[in-house]
């Protein structure tokens, strides 16, 4: 069968084919998602400027800010890998080379550590590059958190996939993303990570109007962005991690730019909700860490510092000795 030639677009670079009145990348024929289809790929948008942390992020990606001795994005990648993800697709910008270097093999550093008799540390450094198969894409198109996801279309293909932000994570057992993948495999429904927030904090987040399905799984009836206190449909904050069908790419490509002349992921998800149910998965046994702002970042560093085996005793004594 000969596919029609169509103009390439800066938003989603693959050539497109027409099927049933819709356009898709030419190498993809879409089928309905099935419960058996495994989630193997995760997209991590990491192209933002990190303006909240300037001047520290002038020459350093915000995703590389350390939580004690490990960068934020490594926690995100480790969560994905622990959930069974094999391919990590990181969408970066021209100022994010340090992320690629971090997940690469630093042969000179490894040799230096081995020569110095630091085999354990050399093994730890080497293991970072072996966590997954890493794919890097430079972001193209307008601003907004939908653009980097759309840029990953070719790399994801016709598979269900995860989306994780590079500056926030949930520390949970089993991993938050694993809990979401289990829901995808059981119900075959797109799902979004969810956590409860204090009632007085709902105006800071996207809040879901929900109906219970089973245990920690809820059907999302609608999404309300930063509702006023007292007007929120619940205290269930959604976001941070997503399991989505490949259909989302087509919807993103059709979504007009919104607030701030930016392309927003939530607008495409709202369009998806008109076609099928989308579930919220409340993370069990975990804690949400939003390291995208200074205060929460510092809280995270302190908390993880207190847990660190090399620091916990002395660091706790230091904090107790502060005159506040």
mmCIF file of C-alpha atoms in Angstrom:
data_model
loop_
_atom_site.group_PDB
_atom_site.id
_atom_site.type_symbol
_atom_site.label_atom_id
_atom_site.label_comp_id
_atom_site.label_asym_id
_atom_site.label_seq_id
_atom_site.Cartn_x
_atom_site.Cartn_y
_atom_site.Cartn_z
ATOM 1 C CA UNK A 1 0.000 0.000 0.000
ATOM 2 C CA UNK A 2 1.386 3.422 -0.899
ATOM 3 C CA UNK A 3 1.069 6.027 1.816
ATOM 4 C CA UNK A 4 0.400 9.641 0.817
ATOM 5 C CA UNK A 5 3.293 12.059 1.174
ATOM 6 C CA UNK A 6 2.557 14.875 3.578
ATOM 7 C CA UNK A 7 4.459 17.925 4.711
ATOM 8 C CA UNK A 8 6.641 17.546 7.777
ATOM 9 C CA UNK A 9 5.821 19.723 10.775
ATOM 10 C CA UNK A 10 8.204 21.171 13.354
ATOM 11 C CA UNK A 11 5.901 20.042 16.163
ATOM 12 C CA UNK A 12 5.910 16.348 15.331
ATOM 13 C CA UNK A 13 8.644 15.486 12.838
ATOM 14 C CA UNK A 14 7.460 12.064 11.552
ATOM 15 C CA UNK A 15 5.871 11.975 8.080
ATOM 16 C CA UNK A 16 2.166 11.309 8.407
ATOM 17 C CA UNK A 17 -0.275 8.832 6.928
ATOM 18 C CA UNK A 18 -4.051 9.062 6.807
ATOM 19 C CA UNK A 19 -6.330 6.420 8.276
ATOM 20 C CA UNK A 20 -9.989 6.903 8.960
ATOM 21 C CA UNK A 21 -9.738 10.654 8.517
ATOM 22 C CA UNK A 22 -6.972 11.008 11.133
ATOM 23 C CA UNK A 23 -3.269 11.599 10.645
ATOM 24 C CA UNK A 24 -0.565 9.497 12.249
ATOM 25 C CA UNK A 25 3.191 9.028 11.842
ATOM 26 C CA UNK A 26 3.708 6.963 8.678
ATOM 27 C CA UNK A 27 5.408 4.099 10.521
ATOM 28 C CA UNK A 28 2.438 3.647 12.866
ATOM 29 C CA UNK A 29 -0.899 1.923 12.353
ATOM 30 C CA UNK A 30 -2.914 2.466 15.509
ATOM 31 C CA UNK A 31 -4.870 -0.287 17.180
ATOM 32 C CA UNK A 32 -7.106 0.039 20.206
ATOM 33 C CA UNK A 33 -5.081 -0.192 23.421
ATOM 34 C CA UNK A 34 -5.325 -3.547 25.123
ATOM 35 C CA UNK A 35 -4.726 -4.506 28.709
ATOM 36 C CA UNK A 36 -1.921 -6.823 27.624
ATOM 37 C CA UNK A 37 0.118 -4.110 25.919
ATOM 38 C CA UNK A 38 3.155 -3.502 28.084
ATOM 39 C CA UNK A 39 4.348 -0.046 29.098
ATOM 40 C CA UNK A 40 8.043 -0.036 28.199
ATOM 41 C CA UNK A 41 8.840 3.631 27.535
ATOM 42 C CA UNK A 42 8.820 6.774 29.635
ATOM 43 C CA UNK A 43 9.058 10.372 28.456
ATOM 44 C CA UNK A 44 10.744 12.875 30.790
ATOM 45 C CA UNK A 45 10.422 16.530 29.703
ATOM 46 C CA UNK A 46 13.548 18.379 30.839
ATOM 47 C CA UNK A 47 13.940 21.371 28.537
ATOM 48 C CA UNK A 48 12.767 24.191 30.825
ATOM 49 C CA UNK A 49 14.978 27.066 31.903
ATOM 50 C CA UNK A 50 14.515 26.515 35.649
ATOM 51 C CA UNK A 51 13.992 30.218 36.274
ATOM 52 C CA UNK A 52 12.870 29.642 39.880
ATOM 53 C CA UNK A 53 16.421 28.593 40.727
ATOM 54 C CA UNK A 54 18.359 31.311 38.933
ATOM 55 C CA UNK A 55 21.216 32.088 39.034
ATOM 56 C CA UNK A 56 22.086 28.469 40.003
ATOM 57 C CA UNK A 57 20.414 27.170 36.831
ATOM 58 C CA UNK A 58 22.075 29.664 34.501
ATOM 59 C CA UNK A 59 24.601 27.003 33.512
ATOM 60 C CA UNK A 60 23.181 23.955 35.303
ATOM 61 C CA UNK A 61 19.921 22.117 34.527
ATOM 62 C CA UNK A 62 17.429 22.318 37.386
ATOM 63 C CA UNK A 63 16.941 18.562 36.991
ATOM 64 C CA UNK A 64 20.588 18.127 37.992
ATOM 65 C CA UNK A 65 20.248 19.948 41.316
ATOM 66 C CA UNK A 66 21.448 17.471 43.959
ATOM 67 C CA UNK A 67 19.372 15.801 46.639
ATOM 68 C CA UNK A 68 22.407 15.276 48.887
ATOM 69 C CA UNK A 69 24.618 13.357 46.412
ATOM 70 C CA UNK A 70 22.194 12.363 43.666
ATOM 71 C CA UNK A 71 20.507 14.668 41.114
ATOM 72 C CA UNK A 72 16.724 15.014 41.104
ATOM 73 C CA UNK A 73 16.313 13.435 37.673
ATOM 74 C CA UNK A 74 18.129 10.280 38.779
ATOM 75 C CA UNK A 75 15.417 9.680 41.369
ATOM 76 C CA UNK A 76 12.853 10.067 38.580
ATOM 77 C CA UNK A 77 14.679 7.619 36.307
ATOM 78 C CA UNK A 78 15.173 5.099 39.114
ATOM 79 C CA UNK A 79 11.422 5.154 39.837
ATOM 80 C CA UNK A 80 10.706 4.442 36.172
ATOM 81 C CA UNK A 81 13.231 1.610 35.995
ATOM 82 C CA UNK A 82 11.930 0.052 39.233
ATOM 83 C CA UNK A 83 8.481 0.014 37.583
ATOM 84 C CA UNK A 84 9.783 -1.982 34.612
ATOM 85 C CA UNK A 85 10.475 0.826 32.124
ATOM 86 C CA UNK A 86 13.173 -0.088 29.597
ATOM 87 C CA UNK A 87 13.512 3.034 27.401
ATOM 88 C CA UNK A 88 13.915 6.489 28.951
ATOM 89 C CA UNK A 89 13.204 9.320 26.485
ATOM 90 C CA UNK A 90 14.483 12.639 27.837
ATOM 91 C CA UNK A 91 13.419 15.767 25.962
ATOM 92 C CA UNK A 92 16.094 18.410 26.505
ATOM 93 C CA UNK A 93 17.263 21.817 25.334
ATOM 94 C CA UNK A 94 20.582 23.253 24.240
ATOM 95 C CA UNK A 95 21.570 24.020 27.848
ATOM 96 C CA UNK A 96 20.900 20.500 29.202
ATOM 97 C CA UNK A 97 23.994 18.595 28.057
ATOM 98 C CA UNK A 98 24.856 17.775 31.676
ATOM 99 C CA UNK A 99 21.867 15.418 31.816
ATOM 100 C CA UNK A 100 23.197 13.383 28.898
ATOM 101 C CA UNK A 101 26.662 13.305 30.446
ATOM 102 C CA UNK A 102 25.270 12.118 33.782
ATOM 103 C CA UNK A 103 23.617 9.043 32.253
ATOM 104 C CA UNK A 104 26.648 8.208 30.103
ATOM 105 C CA UNK A 105 29.762 6.164 30.922
ATOM 106 C CA UNK A 106 32.510 8.506 32.250
ATOM 107 C CA UNK A 107 35.398 6.229 31.356
ATOM 108 C CA UNK A 108 38.125 8.556 32.616
ATOM 109 C CA UNK A 109 36.373 8.986 35.964
ATOM 110 C CA UNK A 110 35.810 5.245 36.272
ATOM 111 C CA UNK A 111 39.495 4.563 35.570
ATOM 112 C CA UNK A 112 40.524 7.205 38.094
ATOM 113 C CA UNK A 113 38.324 5.654 40.790
ATOM 114 C CA UNK A 114 39.575 2.145 40.056
ATOM 115 C CA UNK A 115 43.192 3.291 40.174
ATOM 116 C CA UNK A 116 42.470 4.918 43.534
ATOM 117 C CA UNK A 117 41.046 1.668 44.890
ATOM 118 C CA UNK A 118 37.471 2.982 45.026
ATOM 119 C CA UNK A 119 35.824 0.022 43.304
ATOM 120 C CA UNK A 120 32.475 0.437 45.064
ATOM 121 C CA UNK A 121 32.135 4.044 43.941
ATOM 122 C CA UNK A 122 33.258 3.133 40.402
ATOM 123 C CA UNK A 123 30.555 0.442 40.275
ATOM 124 C CA UNK A 124 27.953 2.941 41.497
ATOM 125 C CA UNK A 125 28.925 5.461 38.806
ATOM 126 C CA UNK A 126 28.932 2.787 36.093
ATOM 127 C CA UNK A 127 25.487 1.529 37.138
ATOM 128 C CA UNK A 128 23.913 4.925 36.406
ATOM 129 C CA UNK A 129 24.551 4.560 32.672
ATOM 130 C CA UNK A 130 23.253 0.977 32.744
ATOM 131 C CA UNK A 131 19.900 1.848 34.322
ATOM 132 C CA UNK A 132 18.052 1.896 30.984
ATOM 133 C CA UNK A 133 18.300 2.608 27.288
ATOM 134 C CA UNK A 134 18.484 6.413 27.105
ATOM 135 C CA UNK A 135 17.139 8.387 24.148
ATOM 136 C CA UNK A 136 17.577 12.165 23.885
ATOM 137 C CA UNK A 137 15.446 14.551 21.839
ATOM 138 C CA UNK A 138 15.894 18.303 21.475
ATOM 139 C CA UNK A 139 12.641 20.154 22.084
ATOM 140 C CA UNK A 140 11.140 21.935 19.068
ATOM 141 C CA UNK A 141 8.005 24.031 18.906
ATOM 142 C CA UNK A 142 6.167 26.379 21.223
ATOM 143 C CA UNK A 143 6.536 26.536 24.982
ATOM 144 C CA UNK A 144 4.291 24.547 27.295
ATOM 145 C CA UNK A 145 4.493 21.118 28.897
ATOM 146 C CA UNK A 146 2.661 19.476 25.993
ATOM 147 C CA UNK A 147 5.378 20.290 23.475
ATOM 148 C CA UNK A 148 8.131 17.975 24.816
ATOM 149 C CA UNK A 149 5.633 15.112 25.008
ATOM 150 C CA UNK A 150 4.598 15.700 21.401
ATOM 151 C CA UNK A 151 8.261 15.818 20.371
ATOM 152 C CA UNK A 152 8.665 12.239 21.665
ATOM 153 C CA UNK A 153 6.047 10.852 19.235
ATOM 154 C CA UNK A 154 8.528 9.142 16.901
ATOM 155 C CA UNK A 155 10.500 7.588 19.750
ATOM 156 C CA UNK A 156 7.404 6.188 21.476
ATOM 157 C CA UNK A 157 5.582 4.930 18.372
ATOM 158 C CA UNK A 158 2.323 3.050 18.799
ATOM 159 C CA UNK A 159 2.830 1.933 22.398
ATOM 160 C CA UNK A 160 1.294 3.075 25.670
ATOM 161 C CA UNK A 161 3.857 5.139 27.536
ATOM 162 C CA UNK A 162 4.594 6.912 30.789
ATOM 163 C CA UNK A 163 5.236 10.609 31.328
ATOM 164 C CA UNK A 164 7.231 11.806 34.330
ATOM 165 C CA UNK A 165 8.384 15.336 35.118
ATOM 166 C CA UNK A 166 12.095 15.792 35.690
ATOM 167 C CA UNK A 167 11.821 17.924 38.833
ATOM 168 C CA UNK A 168 9.404 16.003 41.066
ATOM 169 C CA UNK A 169 8.994 12.448 42.276
ATOM 170 C CA UNK A 170 7.183 10.198 44.707
ATOM 171 C CA UNK A 171 9.136 7.939 47.036
ATOM 172 C CA UNK A 172 6.951 4.857 47.522
ATOM 173 C CA UNK A 173 7.006 1.085 47.826
ATOM 174 C CA UNK A 174 5.914 -0.305 45.480
ATOM 175 C CA UNK A 175 6.991 2.569 43.224
ATOM 176 C CA UNK A 176 4.236 4.995 42.272
ATOM 177 C CA UNK A 177 4.682 4.280 38.564
ATOM 178 C CA UNK A 178 4.485 0.524 39.178
ATOM 179 C CA UNK A 179 1.153 1.055 40.948
ATOM 180 C CA UNK A 180 -0.075 2.988 37.888
ATOM 181 C CA UNK A 181 1.141 0.369 35.429
ATOM 182 C CA UNK A 182 -0.700 -2.295 37.431
ATOM 183 C CA UNK A 183 -3.896 -0.250 37.024
ATOM 184 C CA UNK A 184 -3.259 0.123 33.275
ATOM 185 C CA UNK A 185 -2.763 -3.633 32.923
ATOM 186 C CA UNK A 186 -5.912 -4.400 34.911
ATOM 187 C CA UNK A 187 -8.300 -1.876 33.361
ATOM 188 C CA UNK A 188 -6.647 -0.761 30.115
ATOM 189 C CA UNK A 189 -7.422 2.871 30.986
ATOM 190 C CA UNK A 190 -5.154 5.936 30.847
ATOM 191 C CA UNK A 191 -4.247 7.010 34.356
ATOM 192 C CA UNK A 192 -2.732 9.906 36.242
ATOM 193 C CA UNK A 193 -0.858 9.886 39.532
ATOM 194 C CA UNK A 194 -2.776 11.445 42.421
ATOM 195 C CA UNK A 195 -2.037 12.488 46.002
ATOM 196 C CA UNK A 196 -4.133 14.108 48.692
ATOM 197 C CA UNK A 197 -3.209 17.683 49.566
ATOM 198 C CA UNK A 198 -4.351 19.837 52.501
ATOM 199 C CA UNK A 199 -7.647 21.617 51.851
ATOM 200 C CA UNK A 200 -5.965 25.001 52.259
ATOM 201 C CA UNK A 201 -3.459 24.142 49.509
ATOM 202 C CA UNK A 202 -5.836 23.137 46.701
ATOM 203 C CA UNK A 203 -5.420 26.508 44.964
ATOM 204 C CA UNK A 204 -1.815 25.581 44.111
ATOM 205 C CA UNK A 205 -2.617 22.456 42.107
ATOM 206 C CA UNK A 206 -4.762 20.800 39.470
ATOM 207 C CA UNK A 207 -7.580 19.086 41.376
ATOM 208 C CA UNK A 208 -9.748 16.224 40.145
ATOM 209 C CA UNK A 209 -13.484 15.699 40.527
ATOM 210 C CA UNK A 210 -13.510 11.941 41.123
ATOM 211 C CA UNK A 211 -15.732 8.890 41.518
ATOM 212 C CA UNK A 212 -14.405 5.752 43.252
ATOM 213 C CA UNK A 213 -13.612 2.660 41.165
ATOM 214 C CA UNK A 214 -11.771 0.359 43.559
ATOM 215 C CA UNK A 215 -9.344 0.854 46.445
ATOM 216 C CA UNK A 216 -6.972 3.676 45.397
ATOM 217 C CA UNK A 217 -8.372 3.960 41.850
ATOM 218 C CA UNK A 218 -10.827 6.696 40.870
ATOM 219 C CA UNK A 219 -12.527 7.790 37.662
ATOM 220 C CA UNK A 220 -11.744 11.407 36.829
ATOM 221 C CA UNK A 221 -14.950 13.259 35.961
ATOM 222 C CA UNK A 222 -13.259 16.594 35.318
ATOM 223 C CA UNK A 223 -10.046 18.442 36.053
ATOM 224 C CA UNK A 224 -10.084 21.840 37.758
ATOM 225 C CA UNK A 225 -6.920 23.923 37.555
ATOM 226 C CA UNK A 226 -6.044 25.707 40.817
ATOM 227 C CA UNK A 227 -9.548 26.062 42.277
ATOM 228 C CA UNK A 228 -10.239 28.503 45.090
ATOM 229 C CA UNK A 229 -10.243 27.125 48.613
ATOM 230 C CA UNK A 230 -13.798 26.051 49.388
ATOM 231 C CA UNK A 231 -14.674 25.552 45.718
ATOM 232 C CA UNK A 232 -12.514 22.507 44.929
ATOM 233 C CA UNK A 233 -14.391 19.298 44.016
ATOM 234 C CA UNK A 234 -11.953 17.280 46.179
ATOM 235 C CA UNK A 235 -8.475 17.514 47.650
ATOM 236 C CA UNK A 236 -7.078 15.024 45.120
ATOM 237 C CA UNK A 237 -4.163 16.600 43.274
ATOM 238 C CA UNK A 238 -3.415 14.957 39.928
ATOM 239 C CA UNK A 239 -0.227 15.110 37.920
ATOM 240 C CA UNK A 240 3.434 14.252 38.126
ATOM 241 C CA UNK A 241 3.115 10.905 36.376
ATOM 242 C CA UNK A 242 0.879 9.608 33.590
ATOM 243 C CA UNK A 243 0.216 6.385 31.671
ATOM 244 C CA UNK A 244 -1.180 7.343 28.288
ATOM 245 C CA UNK A 245 -2.175 5.565 25.056
ATOM 246 C CA UNK A 246 -0.510 6.635 21.788
ATOM 247 C CA UNK A 247 -3.779 8.328 20.857
ATOM 248 C CA UNK A 248 -2.643 11.207 23.090
ATOM 249 C CA UNK A 249 -0.090 12.272 20.460
ATOM 250 C CA UNK A 250 -2.780 12.784 17.842
ATOM 251 C CA UNK A 251 -4.843 14.812 20.285
ATOM 252 C CA UNK A 252 -1.822 16.908 21.248
ATOM 253 C CA UNK A 253 -1.139 17.603 17.567
ATOM 254 C CA UNK A 254 -4.722 18.848 17.210
ATOM 255 C CA UNK A 255 -4.701 20.916 20.409
ATOM 256 C CA UNK A 256 -4.421 24.679 19.904
ATOM 257 C CA UNK A 257 -1.984 26.623 22.062
ATOM 258 C CA UNK A 258 -3.654 27.892 25.195
ATOM 259 C CA UNK A 259 -2.825 30.123 28.122
ATOM 260 C CA UNK A 260 0.400 32.064 27.614
ATOM 261 C CA UNK A 261 0.473 30.973 23.965
ATOM 262 C CA UNK A 262 1.735 27.579 25.175
ATOM 263 C CA UNK A 263 0.742 23.978 24.419
ATOM 264 C CA UNK A 264 -0.635 22.321 27.548
ATOM 265 C CA UNK A 265 -0.734 18.571 28.206
ATOM 266 C CA UNK A 266 -3.898 18.876 30.289
ATOM 267 C CA UNK A 267 -5.851 20.223 27.295
ATOM 268 C CA UNK A 268 -5.104 17.052 25.324
ATOM 269 C CA UNK A 269 -5.978 14.888 28.332
ATOM 270 C CA UNK A 270 -9.332 16.670 28.642
ATOM 271 C CA UNK A 271 -9.929 15.837 24.959
ATOM 272 C CA UNK A 272 -8.984 12.208 25.657
ATOM 273 C CA UNK A 273 -11.499 12.104 28.534
ATOM 274 C CA UNK A 274 -14.257 12.768 25.989
ATOM 275 C CA UNK A 275 -13.307 9.516 24.221
ATOM 276 C CA UNK A 276 -12.585 7.209 27.144
ATOM 277 C CA UNK A 277 -12.395 7.094 30.920
ATOM 278 C CA UNK A 278 -9.214 8.359 32.550
ATOM 279 C CA UNK A 279 -8.373 7.107 36.041
ATOM 280 C CA UNK A 280 -6.585 8.717 38.975
ATOM 281 C CA UNK A 281 -4.308 6.394 40.946
ATOM 282 C CA UNK A 282 -3.698 7.580 44.488
ATOM 283 C CA UNK A 283 -0.163 6.611 45.476
ATOM 284 C CA UNK A 284 -0.110 4.133 48.345
ATOM 285 C CA UNK A 285 2.667 4.130 50.919
ATOM 286 C CA UNK A 286 4.524 7.065 49.406
ATOM 287 C CA UNK A 287 5.384 10.728 49.767
ATOM 288 C CA UNK A 288 5.332 13.385 47.052
ATOM 289 C CA UNK A 289 8.402 15.598 46.614
ATOM 290 C CA UNK A 290 7.968 18.748 44.524
ATOM 291 C CA UNK A 291 11.552 19.889 44.010
ATOM 292 C CA UNK A 292 10.565 22.492 41.425
ATOM 293 C CA UNK A 293 10.511 25.348 43.949
ATOM 294 C CA UNK A 294 13.130 26.480 46.459
ATOM 295 C CA UNK A 295 11.296 25.786 49.695
ATOM 296 C CA UNK A 296 10.157 22.272 48.811
ATOM 297 C CA UNK A 297 13.572 21.526 47.321
ATOM 298 C CA UNK A 298 15.293 22.497 50.583
ATOM 299 C CA UNK A 299 12.801 20.426 52.612
ATOM 300 C CA UNK A 300 13.609 17.430 50.406
ATOM 301 C CA UNK A 301 17.358 17.877 50.810
ATOM 302 C CA UNK A 302 17.010 18.046 54.598
ATOM 303 C CA UNK A 303 14.744 14.998 54.765
ATOM 304 C CA UNK A 304 16.980 12.875 52.545
ATOM 305 C CA UNK A 305 20.061 14.137 54.367
ATOM 306 C CA UNK A 306 18.615 12.866 57.632
ATOM 307 C CA UNK A 307 18.078 9.451 56.014
ATOM 308 C CA UNK A 308 21.502 9.265 54.362
ATOM 309 C CA UNK A 309 23.659 6.555 55.987
ATOM 310 C CA UNK A 310 26.798 8.705 55.812
ATOM 311 C CA UNK A 311 25.187 11.812 57.287
ATOM 312 C CA UNK A 312 22.146 11.062 59.386
ATOM 313 C CA UNK A 313 23.734 11.207 62.861
ATOM 314 C CA UNK A 314 25.978 14.244 62.417
ATOM 315 C CA UNK A 315 23.479 16.121 60.266
ATOM 316 C CA UNK A 316 20.707 15.613 62.828
ATOM 317 C CA UNK A 317 23.000 16.909 65.573
ATOM 318 C CA UNK A 318 23.818 19.959 63.461
ATOM 319 C CA UNK A 319 20.137 20.742 62.891
ATOM 320 C CA UNK A 320 19.335 20.280 66.581
ATOM 321 C CA UNK A 321 22.094 22.726 67.445
ATOM 322 C CA UNK A 322 20.787 25.519 65.257
ATOM 323 C CA UNK A 323 19.405 28.508 67.127
ATOM 324 C CA UNK A 324 16.167 29.198 65.287
#
